[in-house]
Coordinates of C-alpha atoms and ligand atoms in Angstrom, one line a residue:
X1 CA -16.3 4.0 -0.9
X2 CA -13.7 6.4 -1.2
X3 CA -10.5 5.6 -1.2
X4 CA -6.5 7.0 -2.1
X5 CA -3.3 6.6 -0.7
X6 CA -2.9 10.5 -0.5
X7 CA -5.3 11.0 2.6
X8 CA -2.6 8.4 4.7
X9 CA -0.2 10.7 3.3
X10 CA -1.6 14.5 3.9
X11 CA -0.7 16.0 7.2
X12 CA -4.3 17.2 8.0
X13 CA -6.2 14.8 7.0
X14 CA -6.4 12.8 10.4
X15 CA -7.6 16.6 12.5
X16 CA -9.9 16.9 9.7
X17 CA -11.6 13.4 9.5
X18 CA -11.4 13.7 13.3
X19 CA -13.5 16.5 13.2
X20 CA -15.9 14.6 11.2
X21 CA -15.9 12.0 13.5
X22 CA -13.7 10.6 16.7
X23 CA -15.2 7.1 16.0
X24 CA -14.0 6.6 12.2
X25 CA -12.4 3.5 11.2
X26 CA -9.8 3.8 9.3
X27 CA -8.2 1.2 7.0
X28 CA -5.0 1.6 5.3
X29 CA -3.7 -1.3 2.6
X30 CA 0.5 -1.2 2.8
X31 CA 2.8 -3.3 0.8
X32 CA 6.3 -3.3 0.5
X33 CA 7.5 0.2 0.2
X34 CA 10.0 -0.8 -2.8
X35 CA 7.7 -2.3 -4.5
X36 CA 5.0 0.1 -3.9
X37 CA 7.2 3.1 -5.1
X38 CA 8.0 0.6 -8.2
X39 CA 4.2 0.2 -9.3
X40 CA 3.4 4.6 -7.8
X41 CA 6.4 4.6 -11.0
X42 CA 4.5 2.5 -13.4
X43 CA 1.5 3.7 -13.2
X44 CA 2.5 7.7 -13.8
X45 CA 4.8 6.2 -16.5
X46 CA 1.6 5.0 -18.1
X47 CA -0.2 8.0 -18.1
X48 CA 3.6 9.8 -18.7
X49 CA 6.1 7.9 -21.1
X50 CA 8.6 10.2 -21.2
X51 CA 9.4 10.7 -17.4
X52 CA 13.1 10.2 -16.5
X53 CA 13.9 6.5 -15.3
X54 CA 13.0 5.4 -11.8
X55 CA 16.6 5.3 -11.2
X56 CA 17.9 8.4 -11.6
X57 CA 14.1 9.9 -9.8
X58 CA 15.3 7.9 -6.8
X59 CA 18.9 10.0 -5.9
X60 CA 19.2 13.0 -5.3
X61 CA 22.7 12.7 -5.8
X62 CA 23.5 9.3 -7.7
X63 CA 27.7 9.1 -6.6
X64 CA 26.7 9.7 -2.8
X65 CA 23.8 7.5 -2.7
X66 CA 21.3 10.0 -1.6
X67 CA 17.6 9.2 -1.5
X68 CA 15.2 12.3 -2.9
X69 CA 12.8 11.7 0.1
X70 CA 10.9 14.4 -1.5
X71 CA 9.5 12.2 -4.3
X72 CA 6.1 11.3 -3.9
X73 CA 6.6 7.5 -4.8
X74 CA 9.4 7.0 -1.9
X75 CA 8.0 9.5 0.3
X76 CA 4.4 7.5 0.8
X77 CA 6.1 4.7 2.0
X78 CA 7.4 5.6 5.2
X79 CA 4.6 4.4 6.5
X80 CA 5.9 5.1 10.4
X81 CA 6.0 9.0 9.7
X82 CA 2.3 9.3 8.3
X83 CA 1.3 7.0 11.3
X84 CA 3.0 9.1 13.7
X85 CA 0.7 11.7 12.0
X86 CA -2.6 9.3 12.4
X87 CA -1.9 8.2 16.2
X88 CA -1.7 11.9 17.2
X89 CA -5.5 11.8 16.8
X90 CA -7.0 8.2 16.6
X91 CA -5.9 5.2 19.0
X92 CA -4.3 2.4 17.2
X93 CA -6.9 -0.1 17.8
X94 CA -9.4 2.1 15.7
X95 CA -6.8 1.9 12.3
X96 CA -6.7 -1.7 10.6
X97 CA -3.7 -2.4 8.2
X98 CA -4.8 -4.4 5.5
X99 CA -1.2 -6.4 3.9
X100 CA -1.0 -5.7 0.5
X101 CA 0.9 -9.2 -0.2
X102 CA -1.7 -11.2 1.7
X103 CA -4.9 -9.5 -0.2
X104 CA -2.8 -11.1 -3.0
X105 CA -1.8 -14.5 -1.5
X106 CA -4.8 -15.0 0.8
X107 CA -7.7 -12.5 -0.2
X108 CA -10.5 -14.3 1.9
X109 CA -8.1 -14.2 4.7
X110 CA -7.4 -10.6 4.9
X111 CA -10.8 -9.7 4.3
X112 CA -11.6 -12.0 7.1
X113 CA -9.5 -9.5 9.0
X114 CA -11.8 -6.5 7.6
X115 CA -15.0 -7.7 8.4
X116 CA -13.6 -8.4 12.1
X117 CA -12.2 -5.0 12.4
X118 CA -15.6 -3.4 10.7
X119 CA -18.0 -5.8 13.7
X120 CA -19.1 -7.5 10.4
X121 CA -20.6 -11.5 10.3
X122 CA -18.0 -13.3 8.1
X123 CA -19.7 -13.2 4.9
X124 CA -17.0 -13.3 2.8
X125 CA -15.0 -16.2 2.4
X126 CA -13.0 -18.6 0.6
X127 CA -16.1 -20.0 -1.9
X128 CA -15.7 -16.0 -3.1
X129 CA -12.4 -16.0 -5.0
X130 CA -10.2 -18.0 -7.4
X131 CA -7.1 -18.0 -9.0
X132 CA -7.3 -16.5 -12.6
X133 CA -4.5 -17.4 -14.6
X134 CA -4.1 -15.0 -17.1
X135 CA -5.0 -12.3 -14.8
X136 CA -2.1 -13.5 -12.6
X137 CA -4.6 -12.7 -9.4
X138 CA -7.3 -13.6 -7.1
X139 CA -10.8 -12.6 -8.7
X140 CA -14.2 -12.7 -7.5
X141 CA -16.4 -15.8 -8.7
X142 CA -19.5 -13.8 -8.8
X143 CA -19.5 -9.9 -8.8
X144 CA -22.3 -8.0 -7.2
X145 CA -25.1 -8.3 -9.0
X146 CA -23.8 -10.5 -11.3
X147 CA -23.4 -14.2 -12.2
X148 CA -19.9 -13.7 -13.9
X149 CA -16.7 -13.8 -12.4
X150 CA -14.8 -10.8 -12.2
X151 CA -11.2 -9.5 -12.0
X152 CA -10.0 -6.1 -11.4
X153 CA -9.3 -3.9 -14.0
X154 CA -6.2 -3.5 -16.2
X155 CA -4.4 -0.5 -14.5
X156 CA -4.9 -3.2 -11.1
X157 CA -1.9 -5.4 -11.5
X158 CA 0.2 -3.9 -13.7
X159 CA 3.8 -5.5 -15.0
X160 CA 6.7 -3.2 -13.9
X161 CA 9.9 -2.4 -14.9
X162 CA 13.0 -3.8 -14.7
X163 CA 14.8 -1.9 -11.9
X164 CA 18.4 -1.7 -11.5
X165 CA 19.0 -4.5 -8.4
X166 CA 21.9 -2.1 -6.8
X167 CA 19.0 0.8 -6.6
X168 CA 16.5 -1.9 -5.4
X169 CA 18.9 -2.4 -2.7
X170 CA 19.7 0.5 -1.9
X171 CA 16.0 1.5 -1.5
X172 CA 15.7 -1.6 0.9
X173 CA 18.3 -0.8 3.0
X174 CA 17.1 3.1 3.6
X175 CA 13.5 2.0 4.3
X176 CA 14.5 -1.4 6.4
X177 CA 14.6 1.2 9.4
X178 CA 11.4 2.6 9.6
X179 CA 10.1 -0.8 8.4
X180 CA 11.1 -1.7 12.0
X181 CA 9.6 0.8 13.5
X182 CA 6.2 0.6 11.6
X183 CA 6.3 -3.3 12.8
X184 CA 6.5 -2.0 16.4
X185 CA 4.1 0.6 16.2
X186 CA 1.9 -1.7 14.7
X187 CA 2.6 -4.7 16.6
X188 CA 2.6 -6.7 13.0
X189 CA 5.9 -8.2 11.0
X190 CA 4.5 -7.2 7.5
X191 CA 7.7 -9.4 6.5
X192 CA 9.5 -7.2 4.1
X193 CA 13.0 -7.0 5.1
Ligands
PPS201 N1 -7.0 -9.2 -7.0 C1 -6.2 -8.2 -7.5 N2 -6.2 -7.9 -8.8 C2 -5.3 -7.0 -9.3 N3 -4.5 -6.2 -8.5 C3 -4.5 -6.5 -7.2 C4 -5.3 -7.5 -6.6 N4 -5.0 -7.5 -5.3 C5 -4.1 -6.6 -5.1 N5 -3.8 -5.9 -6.2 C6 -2.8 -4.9 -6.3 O1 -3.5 -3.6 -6.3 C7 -2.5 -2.7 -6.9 C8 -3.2 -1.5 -7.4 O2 -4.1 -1.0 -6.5 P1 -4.0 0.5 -5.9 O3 -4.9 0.6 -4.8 O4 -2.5 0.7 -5.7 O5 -4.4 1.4 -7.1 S1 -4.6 2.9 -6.9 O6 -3.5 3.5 -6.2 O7 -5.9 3.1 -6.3 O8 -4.7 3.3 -8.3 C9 -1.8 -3.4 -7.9 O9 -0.5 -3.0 -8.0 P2 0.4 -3.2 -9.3 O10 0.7 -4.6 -9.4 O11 1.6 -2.4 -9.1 O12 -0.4 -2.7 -10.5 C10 -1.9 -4.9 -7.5 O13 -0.6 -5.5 -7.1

C-alpha cells in the first residue's frame, strides 16, 4: 500500500491515475480540517522546532483576519476543491471517504465500510481491536503474523499544541462553508461544524 495525503491534494494526480486505470478505487481518510491542519503543524514542528507558531502561519494578515490559503496545512483541507478535482475524472460511487473520527471511535465499523466499498467478505471485525490505554487508541489484538497486540507507531497519535481558541475559531468559521459543500457532494454529515 501506498498511501499520502498529497496525491488527494495534487491537481494531476486524478488524469494521471486515470490513465493507469478508469476502474481504481480510491479511498481518501478526512478528519476535521482544524484539527487536521493542527496535527499537518505538529508533525513538521517535530521534525522542525523552530518554525514560527501555528498562529501567526495561519494569517496572512493577523489585524484583518486573513487566512494564508496558500499554507499547505490549511490548504489540504478543503476537501470540496480537491474533490471537485477527483469527480472531473472518477464517478463518486468509485471514491470511499473513510472518517478520520470514526477510525478512532469505531475502527471495526469504518473498516466494515472499506471492505464493502473494496467487494471484500467482512473479515475484519470487532474481536480485531481494543482500547489501549496508554496509547490513548484503538490497536490491533493480533498483528499479522504475529501473536502480540499492536498499536501504531509514535508519530501516529501525536499530542498537539495548545492553539489560541479565537484562531481555532476563526479557522472553523472559514472552513464551515466548504464543510457544507463537501457534505453535499458527498452525501455524508462528517459532523464537524
Ligand atoms: N489507531 C490509531 N492509532 C494512532 N493514531 C491513529 C489511529 N487511528 C487514527 N489515528 C490518527 O492517525 C493520524 C496520523 O495518521 P496520518 O495518516 O495523518 O499520518 S501521515 O500523514 O501518513 O503521516 C494521527 O493524527 P495525530 O493525532 O495528529 O498524530 C491519529 O489521530
Amino acid at each position: 500500500m501506498e498511501k499520502t495525503p498529497s496525491y488527494f491534494v495534487t491537481r494531476e494526480a486524478p488524469a494521471r491515475i486515470s490513465a493507469m486505470s478508469r476502474d481504481t478505487k480510491l479511498i481518501v481518510v478526512v478528519r476535521d480540517p482544524v484539527t487536521r491542519a493542527i496535527s499537518d503543524y505538529t508533525q513538521t514542528l517535530s521534525k522542525k522546532p523552530d518554525i514560527p507558531s501555528f498562529e501567526s502561519l495561519t494569517f496572512k494578515n493577523r489585524t484583518t483576519g486573513l487566512i494564508d490559503t496558500s499554507w499547505s496545512a490549511i490548504q489540504i483541507g478543503i476537501y470540496a476543491k480537491h474533490l471537485d478535482n477527483w469527480l472531473q475524472y472518477f464517478p463518486m460511487d468509485q471514491i470511499l471517504f473513510v472518517s478520520g473520527e470514526r477510525l478512532i471511535s469505531d475502527p471495526a465499523g469504518e473498516l466494515g465500510r472499506v471492505q464493502d466499498f473494496l467487494g471484500l467478505k467482512r473479515i475484519i471485525t470487532d474481536k480485531h481491536f481494543y482500547f489501549n490505554q496508554t496509547k490513548g487508541f484503538p490497536c490491533l489484538k493480533k498483528a499479522e503474523g504475529s501473536s502480540k497486540p499492536h498499536c501504531l507507531g509514535k508519530t501516529k497519535g501525536r499530542t498537539h499544541p495548545n492553539i489560541n481558541p479565537e484562531v481555532v475559531q476563526r479557522l472553523r468559521d472559514f472552513y464551515r462553508p466548504f464543510n457544507m459543500k463537501f457534505y453535499q457532494m458527498t452525501g455524508h454529515n462528517f459532523g464537524w461544524d
